Amino acid sequence: MTRVGPTTFVLAAVLSAACVRAADAPATTQPRTMADVLAATTAADWRPLDPDNTLYLQLPAGQVVIELAPAFAPQHVANLRTLAREKYFDGLAVIRSQDNFVVQWGDADGKRSLGTAKATLPPEFTARAGPQIPFDAIPDRDGYAPEVGFSAGFPAARDPARGEVWLAHCYGMVGAGRGNDPESGNGTELYVVTGHAPRQLDRNIALVGRVVKGMELLSTLPRGSGPLGFYEEAGQHVPIRSIRLAADVPAAEREDLEVIRTDTASFRALVESRRNRRDDWYLVPAGHVDICNVPIVVRPRR
């Protein structure tokens, strides 16, 4: 029989106590990836698209779905509804594709009647901050605004000192083109950001929404060879078959999509997963995220 000395009893007691403490202690929380966060979401973390604020842009290659932002540009959105219902865009074309910047569509000849739509609108480059426009800030610093975050599913920025809030020019955002006159953008010429976020445009032009499906149909269009990426020949134009408001499309023919809510704990966890990437490939978490690098996920409705 092996003789057991007092030292052995002391060591055994220490190990036993350590095991008890380990069993009682809460398990260490593993950092979650974006896939982990999305897998753990519930129905309450998602919202359906509002048909009154959704446009369907039909191109030869397929359909682009745009969610409108009436809280930020109510008069532009109202004008767009009128233009769509009166079929203003039908038969027009994508006339510009500038590398690492935007794709734009409109009336190349400038001869089409506006119908009952308005020719001029207030700028709507910013909106008055307040409870009518919810704002969920992220803690990361931004070079273009005192605060950045999300508002009802859109990337946004805010200046508390001025009481202003505005949408940010992230990838996929849709804006109303204008001339030098601030009131010259009425929604008849629209552009979509297809390159690196041109945040210098923030507060200088009205953003009216963002593409939630079909970006690949715009971002892969051939680049225009003219100044600013405009197509120099009419044959290069990409025809627009139609733009319709989803509310005017039979329910059975609508895109049944849902968007992750940006005012939930799940979305805050998603932001954190993008700030400190824990995917197997990453070796060094950045500890920072740009507002335009946080995806607002869209999926078929479940």
mmCIF file of C-alpha atoms in Angstrom:
data_model
loop_
_atom_site.group_PDB
_atom_site.id
_atom_site.type_symbol
_atom_site.label_atom_id
_atom_site.label_comp_id
_atom_site.label_asym_id
_atom_site.label_seq_id
_atom_site.Cartn_x
_atom_site.Cartn_y
_atom_site.Cartn_z
ATOM 1 C CA MET A 1 0.000 0.000 0.000
ATOM 2 C CA THR A 2 1.310 3.415 -0.849
ATOM 3 C CA ARG A 3 1.853 5.653 2.113
ATOM 4 C CA VAL A 4 -0.024 8.960 1.843
ATOM 5 C CA GLY A 5 1.632 11.913 3.513
ATOM 6 C CA PRO A 6 0.084 15.192 4.741
ATOM 7 C CA THR A 7 1.271 17.083 1.659
ATOM 8 C CA THR A 8 -0.850 14.848 -0.554
ATOM 9 C CA PHE A 9 -3.969 15.607 1.507
ATOM 10 C CA VAL A 10 -3.346 19.374 1.262
ATOM 11 C CA LEU A 11 -2.901 19.204 -2.518
ATOM 12 C CA ALA A 12 -6.042 17.128 -2.870
ATOM 13 C CA ALA A 13 -8.018 19.635 -0.826
ATOM 14 C CA VAL A 14 -6.785 22.547 -2.945
ATOM 15 C CA LEU A 15 -7.689 20.769 -6.186
ATOM 16 C CA SER A 16 -11.093 19.832 -4.822
ATOM 17 C CA ALA A 17 -11.834 23.435 -3.850
ATOM 18 C CA ALA A 18 -10.699 24.672 -7.272
ATOM 19 C CA CYS A 19 -13.025 22.221 -8.975
ATOM 20 C CA VAL A 20 -15.942 23.446 -6.877
ATOM 21 C CA ARG A 21 -15.169 27.078 -7.709
ATOM 22 C CA ALA A 22 -14.907 26.229 -11.416
ATOM 23 C CA ALA A 23 -18.235 24.431 -11.309
ATOM 24 C CA ASP A 24 -19.923 27.377 -9.575
ATOM 25 C CA ALA A 25 -18.406 30.061 -11.833
ATOM 26 C CA PRO A 26 -20.390 31.120 -14.923
ATOM 27 C CA ALA A 27 -19.097 29.806 -18.218
ATOM 28 C CA THR A 28 -16.912 32.231 -20.157
ATOM 29 C CA THR A 29 -18.926 33.841 -22.933
ATOM 30 C CA GLN A 30 -17.411 33.120 -26.310
ATOM 31 C CA PRO A 31 -17.294 36.097 -28.700
ATOM 32 C CA ARG A 32 -19.967 35.642 -31.354
ATOM 33 C CA THR A 33 -19.643 35.946 -35.086
ATOM 34 C CA MET A 34 -22.250 37.654 -37.222
ATOM 35 C CA ALA A 35 -23.520 34.218 -38.270
ATOM 36 C CA ASP A 36 -23.945 33.303 -34.596
ATOM 37 C CA VAL A 37 -25.913 36.490 -33.933
ATOM 38 C CA LEU A 38 -28.228 35.999 -36.897
ATOM 39 C CA ALA A 39 -28.834 32.358 -35.997
ATOM 40 C CA ALA A 40 -29.992 33.422 -32.531
ATOM 41 C CA THR A 41 -32.457 36.103 -33.688
ATOM 42 C CA THR A 42 -36.178 35.712 -33.143
ATOM 43 C CA ALA A 43 -39.162 36.933 -35.140
ATOM 44 C CA ALA A 44 -39.214 40.102 -33.005
ATOM 45 C CA ASP A 45 -35.782 41.067 -34.376
ATOM 46 C CA TRP A 46 -37.134 41.420 -37.916
ATOM 47 C CA ARG A 47 -39.677 43.639 -39.680
ATOM 48 C CA PRO A 48 -41.432 43.302 -43.036
ATOM 49 C CA LEU A 49 -41.050 45.902 -45.766
ATOM 50 C CA ASP A 50 -43.873 48.431 -45.936
ATOM 51 C CA PRO A 51 -45.465 48.207 -49.421
ATOM 52 C CA ASP A 52 -46.194 51.962 -49.333
ATOM 53 C CA ASN A 53 -42.465 52.623 -48.933
ATOM 54 C CA THR A 54 -41.062 50.044 -51.340
ATOM 55 C CA LEU A 55 -40.202 50.489 -55.016
ATOM 56 C CA TYR A 56 -39.648 47.755 -57.595
ATOM 57 C CA LEU A 57 -37.210 48.763 -60.333
ATOM 58 C CA GLN A 58 -37.509 46.330 -63.237
ATOM 59 C CA LEU A 59 -34.432 46.004 -65.453
ATOM 60 C CA PRO A 60 -33.877 43.538 -68.308
ATOM 61 C CA ALA A 61 -31.704 41.421 -65.987
ATOM 62 C CA GLY A 62 -34.145 41.368 -63.080
ATOM 63 C CA GLN A 63 -35.747 43.331 -60.270
ATOM 64 C CA VAL A 64 -34.185 45.780 -57.820
ATOM 65 C CA VAL A 65 -36.035 46.402 -54.548
ATOM 66 C CA ILE A 66 -35.689 49.828 -52.900
ATOM 67 C CA GLU A 67 -36.907 50.736 -49.420
ATOM 68 C CA LEU A 68 -37.846 54.422 -49.131
ATOM 69 C CA ALA A 69 -37.100 56.640 -46.111
ATOM 70 C CA PRO A 70 -40.042 59.026 -45.631
ATOM 71 C CA ALA A 71 -38.911 60.061 -42.141
ATOM 72 C CA PHE A 72 -35.872 61.775 -43.680
ATOM 73 C CA ALA A 73 -37.207 62.964 -47.049
ATOM 74 C CA PRO A 74 -41.021 62.983 -46.855
ATOM 75 C CA GLN A 75 -41.623 65.294 -49.812
ATOM 76 C CA HIS A 76 -39.166 63.453 -52.050
ATOM 77 C CA VAL A 77 -40.772 60.133 -51.145
ATOM 78 C CA ALA A 78 -44.241 61.536 -51.856
ATOM 79 C CA ASN A 79 -43.011 62.773 -55.246
ATOM 80 C CA LEU A 80 -41.495 59.374 -56.012
ATOM 81 C CA ARG A 81 -44.788 57.673 -55.244
ATOM 82 C CA THR A 82 -46.495 60.026 -57.713
ATOM 83 C CA LEU A 83 -43.829 59.473 -60.380
ATOM 84 C CA ALA A 84 -44.081 55.701 -60.012
ATOM 85 C CA ARG A 85 -47.885 55.668 -60.076
ATOM 86 C CA GLU A 86 -47.953 57.849 -63.168
ATOM 87 C CA LYS A 87 -45.326 55.596 -64.806
ATOM 88 C CA TYR A 88 -42.850 58.405 -65.289
ATOM 89 C CA PHE A 89 -39.824 56.101 -65.254
ATOM 90 C CA ASP A 90 -41.174 53.453 -67.612
ATOM 91 C CA GLY A 91 -39.043 53.371 -70.753
ATOM 92 C CA LEU A 92 -36.300 55.604 -69.351
ATOM 93 C CA ALA A 93 -32.824 54.196 -68.724
ATOM 94 C CA VAL A 94 -29.748 53.890 -66.567
ATOM 95 C CA ILE A 95 -27.565 56.563 -68.135
ATOM 96 C CA ARG A 96 -24.498 56.595 -65.898
ATOM 97 C CA SER A 97 -22.191 54.105 -64.210
ATOM 98 C CA GLN A 98 -19.137 55.739 -62.653
ATOM 99 C CA ASP A 99 -16.451 53.425 -61.342
ATOM 100 C CA ASN A 100 -16.289 53.211 -57.527
ATOM 101 C CA PHE A 101 -19.033 55.816 -57.193
ATOM 102 C CA VAL A 102 -22.650 55.633 -58.438
ATOM 103 C CA VAL A 103 -25.114 54.300 -60.981
ATOM 104 C CA GLN A 104 -27.747 56.822 -62.088
ATOM 105 C CA TRP A 105 -30.982 56.732 -64.072
ATOM 106 C CA GLY A 106 -33.357 59.336 -65.463
ATOM 107 C CA ASP A 107 -34.504 61.138 -68.584
ATOM 108 C CA ALA A 108 -31.444 61.576 -70.782
ATOM 109 C CA ASP A 109 -33.261 64.028 -73.060
ATOM 110 C CA GLY A 110 -35.030 65.990 -70.322
ATOM 111 C CA LYS A 111 -38.274 66.054 -72.294
ATOM 112 C CA ARG A 112 -40.580 63.785 -70.321
ATOM 113 C CA SER A 113 -43.598 65.359 -68.642
ATOM 114 C CA LEU A 114 -43.693 65.282 -64.844
ATOM 115 C CA GLY A 115 -47.438 64.803 -64.816
ATOM 116 C CA THR A 116 -48.754 65.850 -61.417
ATOM 117 C CA ALA A 117 -45.366 65.445 -59.697
ATOM 118 C CA LYS A 118 -43.586 68.524 -58.375
ATOM 119 C CA ALA A 119 -40.726 70.085 -60.332
ATOM 120 C CA THR A 120 -38.975 71.541 -57.274
ATOM 121 C CA LEU A 121 -38.763 70.385 -53.680
ATOM 122 C CA PRO A 122 -37.169 71.625 -50.451
ATOM 123 C CA PRO A 123 -33.641 70.238 -50.084
ATOM 124 C CA GLU A 124 -34.402 67.690 -47.295
ATOM 125 C CA PHE A 125 -30.667 67.125 -46.847
ATOM 126 C CA THR A 126 -31.120 66.845 -43.061
ATOM 127 C CA ALA A 127 -34.035 66.337 -40.705
ATOM 128 C CA ARG A 128 -34.821 67.718 -37.278
ATOM 129 C CA ALA A 129 -33.588 65.317 -34.598
ATOM 130 C CA GLY A 130 -36.155 64.239 -32.043
ATOM 131 C CA PRO A 131 -38.308 61.353 -30.870
ATOM 132 C CA GLN A 132 -40.062 61.243 -34.248
ATOM 133 C CA ILE A 133 -36.796 59.912 -35.723
ATOM 134 C CA PRO A 134 -35.331 57.181 -33.492
ATOM 135 C CA PHE A 135 -31.548 57.020 -33.450
ATOM 136 C CA ASP A 136 -29.413 54.177 -32.103
ATOM 137 C CA ALA A 137 -25.820 55.393 -31.928
ATOM 138 C CA ILE A 138 -22.754 53.184 -32.123
ATOM 139 C CA PRO A 139 -19.715 54.103 -29.983
ATOM 140 C CA ASP A 140 -17.186 54.324 -32.812
ATOM 141 C CA ARG A 141 -15.784 57.671 -33.897
ATOM 142 C CA ASP A 142 -16.633 59.055 -37.318
ATOM 143 C CA GLY A 143 -14.828 61.648 -39.391
ATOM 144 C CA TYR A 144 -18.001 63.095 -40.928
ATOM 145 C CA ALA A 145 -20.352 63.517 -37.980
ATOM 146 C CA PRO A 146 -20.320 63.844 -34.181
ATOM 147 C CA GLU A 147 -22.387 60.657 -33.934
ATOM 148 C CA VAL A 148 -23.285 57.810 -36.267
ATOM 149 C CA GLY A 149 -25.733 54.970 -35.858
ATOM 150 C CA PHE A 150 -28.931 53.591 -37.296
ATOM 151 C CA SER A 151 -32.439 54.933 -37.665
ATOM 152 C CA ALA A 152 -35.333 52.645 -38.574
ATOM 153 C CA GLY A 153 -33.131 50.425 -40.704
ATOM 154 C CA PHE A 154 -30.934 53.061 -42.357
ATOM 155 C CA PRO A 155 -27.342 54.161 -41.641
ATOM 156 C CA ALA A 156 -27.519 57.668 -40.234
ATOM 157 C CA ALA A 157 -25.546 60.451 -38.594
ATOM 158 C CA ARG A 158 -26.437 63.080 -36.022
ATOM 159 C CA ASP A 159 -25.238 66.408 -34.691
ATOM 160 C CA PRO A 160 -26.781 66.898 -31.216
ATOM 161 C CA ALA A 161 -25.507 70.478 -30.977
ATOM 162 C CA ARG A 162 -27.400 71.470 -34.135
ATOM 163 C CA GLY A 163 -30.344 69.163 -33.528
ATOM 164 C CA GLU A 164 -29.926 67.571 -36.959
ATOM 165 C CA VAL A 165 -29.961 64.001 -38.209
ATOM 166 C CA TRP A 166 -29.333 62.717 -41.727
ATOM 167 C CA LEU A 167 -28.814 59.557 -43.749
ATOM 168 C CA ALA A 168 -25.274 58.432 -44.586
ATOM 169 C CA HIS A 169 -23.972 57.702 -48.084
ATOM 170 C CA CYS A 170 -23.201 54.019 -47.576
ATOM 171 C CA TYR A 171 -23.143 51.345 -50.271
ATOM 172 C CA GLY A 172 -26.597 50.808 -51.740
ATOM 173 C CA MET A 173 -28.072 54.127 -50.587
ATOM 174 C CA VAL A 174 -30.358 55.894 -53.069
ATOM 175 C CA GLY A 175 -30.280 59.651 -53.607
ATOM 176 C CA ALA A 176 -32.074 62.271 -55.686
ATOM 177 C CA GLY A 177 -29.692 63.870 -58.149
ATOM 178 C CA ARG A 178 -29.670 67.666 -58.400
ATOM 179 C CA GLY A 179 -27.909 70.606 -60.067
ATOM 180 C CA ASN A 180 -26.289 73.526 -58.272
ATOM 181 C CA ASP A 181 -29.651 74.783 -57.067
ATOM 182 C CA PRO A 182 -30.398 73.003 -53.755
ATOM 183 C CA GLU A 183 -34.072 72.752 -54.729
ATOM 184 C CA SER A 184 -33.441 71.185 -58.141
ATOM 185 C CA GLY A 185 -33.547 67.542 -56.990
ATOM 186 C CA ASN A 186 -37.113 66.277 -57.360
ATOM 187 C CA GLY A 187 -36.549 62.519 -57.652
ATOM 188 C CA THR A 188 -36.718 62.268 -61.448
ATOM 189 C CA GLU A 189 -32.997 61.428 -61.472
ATOM 190 C CA LEU A 190 -31.971 58.839 -58.924
ATOM 191 C CA TYR A 191 -28.560 57.390 -58.138
ATOM 192 C CA VAL A 192 -27.356 54.419 -56.116
ATOM 193 C CA VAL A 193 -23.975 54.283 -54.354
ATOM 194 C CA THR A 194 -22.043 51.409 -55.932
ATOM 195 C CA GLY A 195 -18.532 52.139 -54.652
ATOM 196 C CA HIS A 196 -16.646 53.295 -51.610
ATOM 197 C CA ALA A 197 -18.988 55.323 -49.400
ATOM 198 C CA PRO A 198 -18.855 58.962 -50.663
ATOM 199 C CA ARG A 199 -19.644 60.459 -47.264
ATOM 200 C CA GLN A 200 -18.612 63.922 -48.459
ATOM 201 C CA LEU A 201 -22.039 64.031 -50.113
ATOM 202 C CA ASP A 202 -23.808 63.804 -46.744
ATOM 203 C CA ARG A 203 -25.981 66.886 -46.050
ATOM 204 C CA ASN A 204 -25.454 68.089 -49.628
ATOM 205 C CA ILE A 205 -28.082 65.985 -51.355
ATOM 206 C CA ALA A 206 -31.299 64.218 -50.387
ATOM 207 C CA LEU A 207 -31.012 60.509 -49.706
ATOM 208 C CA VAL A 208 -34.384 58.848 -50.172
ATOM 209 C CA GLY A 209 -33.791 55.184 -49.367
ATOM 210 C CA ARG A 210 -31.590 52.180 -50.022
ATOM 211 C CA VAL A 211 -31.475 49.081 -52.194
ATOM 212 C CA VAL A 212 -32.431 46.013 -50.170
ATOM 213 C CA LYS A 213 -32.264 43.467 -52.982
ATOM 214 C CA GLY A 214 -30.737 43.346 -56.458
ATOM 215 C CA MET A 215 -27.589 45.467 -55.930
ATOM 216 C CA GLU A 216 -25.655 43.103 -58.173
ATOM 217 C CA LEU A 217 -27.842 44.203 -61.086
ATOM 218 C CA LEU A 218 -26.556 47.757 -60.667
ATOM 219 C CA SER A 219 -23.017 47.401 -59.325
ATOM 220 C CA THR A 220 -21.905 45.186 -62.220
ATOM 221 C CA LEU A 221 -23.147 47.420 -65.048
ATOM 222 C CA PRO A 222 -20.487 48.424 -67.602
ATOM 223 C CA ARG A 223 -18.710 51.653 -66.679
ATOM 224 C CA GLY A 224 -19.553 54.685 -68.769
ATOM 225 C CA SER A 225 -16.673 56.110 -70.803
ATOM 226 C CA GLY A 226 -17.890 59.714 -70.713
ATOM 227 C CA PRO A 227 -17.180 62.334 -68.042
ATOM 228 C CA LEU A 228 -18.471 61.231 -64.596
ATOM 229 C CA GLY A 229 -19.245 57.812 -66.032
ATOM 230 C CA PHE A 230 -22.127 58.867 -68.298
ATOM 231 C CA TYR A 231 -22.785 56.608 -71.266
ATOM 232 C CA GLU A 232 -21.806 58.400 -74.450
ATOM 233 C CA GLU A 233 -24.028 56.405 -76.800
ATOM 234 C CA ALA A 234 -27.760 55.775 -76.449
ATOM 235 C CA GLY A 235 -27.080 52.128 -77.265
ATOM 236 C CA GLN A 236 -25.191 51.812 -73.986
ATOM 237 C CA HIS A 237 -28.212 52.820 -71.918
ATOM 238 C CA VAL A 238 -29.763 50.107 -69.751
ATOM 239 C CA PRO A 239 -33.551 50.227 -70.285
ATOM 240 C CA ILE A 240 -35.909 50.625 -67.349
ATOM 241 C CA ARG A 241 -38.963 48.511 -67.994
ATOM 242 C CA SER A 242 -40.877 49.939 -65.062
ATOM 243 C CA ILE A 243 -40.768 51.308 -61.536
ATOM 244 C CA ARG A 244 -43.738 50.394 -59.374
ATOM 245 C CA LEU A 245 -44.755 51.044 -55.800
ATOM 246 C CA ALA A 246 -45.140 47.668 -54.069
ATOM 247 C CA ALA A 247 -48.525 48.751 -52.707
ATOM 248 C CA ASP A 248 -49.761 48.923 -56.320
ATOM 249 C CA VAL A 249 -48.575 45.402 -57.139
ATOM 250 C CA PRO A 250 -50.839 42.434 -56.354
ATOM 251 C CA ALA A 251 -49.882 40.934 -52.996
ATOM 252 C CA ALA A 252 -49.072 37.569 -54.570
ATOM 253 C CA GLU A 253 -46.487 39.228 -56.839
ATOM 254 C CA ARG A 254 -44.648 41.216 -54.157
ATOM 255 C CA GLU A 255 -41.194 40.392 -52.841
ATOM 256 C CA ASP A 256 -41.816 38.872 -49.405
ATOM 257 C CA LEU A 257 -38.784 40.235 -47.572
ATOM 258 C CA GLU A 258 -37.949 41.168 -44.014
ATOM 259 C CA VAL A 259 -35.228 43.475 -42.678
ATOM 260 C CA ILE A 260 -33.353 43.126 -39.424
ATOM 261 C CA ARG A 261 -34.455 45.773 -36.940
ATOM 262 C CA THR A 262 -31.707 48.168 -35.905
ATOM 263 C CA ASP A 263 -33.158 49.046 -32.488
ATOM 264 C CA THR A 264 -32.696 45.685 -30.754
ATOM 265 C CA ALA A 265 -30.145 43.920 -28.562
ATOM 266 C CA SER A 266 -29.593 41.459 -31.397
ATOM 267 C CA PHE A 267 -28.559 44.223 -33.764
ATOM 268 C CA ARG A 268 -26.242 45.704 -31.138
ATOM 269 C CA ALA A 269 -24.622 42.286 -30.905
ATOM 270 C CA LEU A 270 -24.325 42.243 -34.692
ATOM 271 C CA VAL A 271 -22.541 45.607 -34.587
ATOM 272 C CA GLU A 272 -20.151 44.237 -31.980
ATOM 273 C CA SER A 273 -19.474 41.169 -34.110
ATOM 274 C CA ARG A 274 -18.420 43.482 -36.933
ATOM 275 C CA ARG A 275 -16.314 45.679 -34.658
ATOM 276 C CA ASN A 276 -14.298 42.715 -33.371
ATOM 277 C CA ARG A 277 -14.392 40.057 -36.057
ATOM 278 C CA ARG A 278 -14.165 36.589 -34.511
ATOM 279 C CA ASP A 279 -14.475 34.560 -37.683
ATOM 280 C CA ASP A 280 -11.780 31.872 -37.896
ATOM 281 C CA TRP A 281 -9.878 33.781 -40.589
ATOM 282 C CA TYR A 282 -9.280 36.915 -38.454
ATOM 283 C CA LEU A 283 -6.189 37.074 -36.259
ATOM 284 C CA VAL A 284 -6.454 40.662 -34.994
ATOM 285 C CA PRO A 285 -9.871 42.139 -34.092
ATOM 286 C CA ALA A 286 -10.053 45.762 -35.225
ATOM 287 C CA GLY A 287 -11.874 47.140 -32.184
ATOM 288 C CA HIS A 288 -13.603 49.613 -34.486
ATOM 289 C CA VAL A 289 -16.219 49.605 -37.214
ATOM 290 C CA ASP A 290 -17.207 52.145 -39.847
ATOM 291 C CA ILE A 291 -20.943 52.839 -40.027
ATOM 292 C CA CYS A 292 -20.971 51.719 -43.663
ATOM 293 C CA ASN A 293 -19.372 48.364 -42.800
ATOM 294 C CA VAL A 294 -22.301 47.207 -40.684
ATOM 295 C CA PRO A 295 -24.697 45.276 -42.949
ATOM 296 C CA ILE A 296 -28.437 45.736 -42.493
ATOM 297 C CA VAL A 297 -29.463 42.202 -43.331
ATOM 298 C CA VAL A 298 -32.437 41.421 -45.551
ATOM 299 C CA ARG A 299 -33.843 37.920 -46.067
ATOM 300 C CA PRO A 300 -36.985 36.187 -47.382
ATOM 301 C CA ARG A 301 -39.713 36.521 -44.807
ATOM 302 C CA ARG A 302 -40.099 33.494 -42.533
#
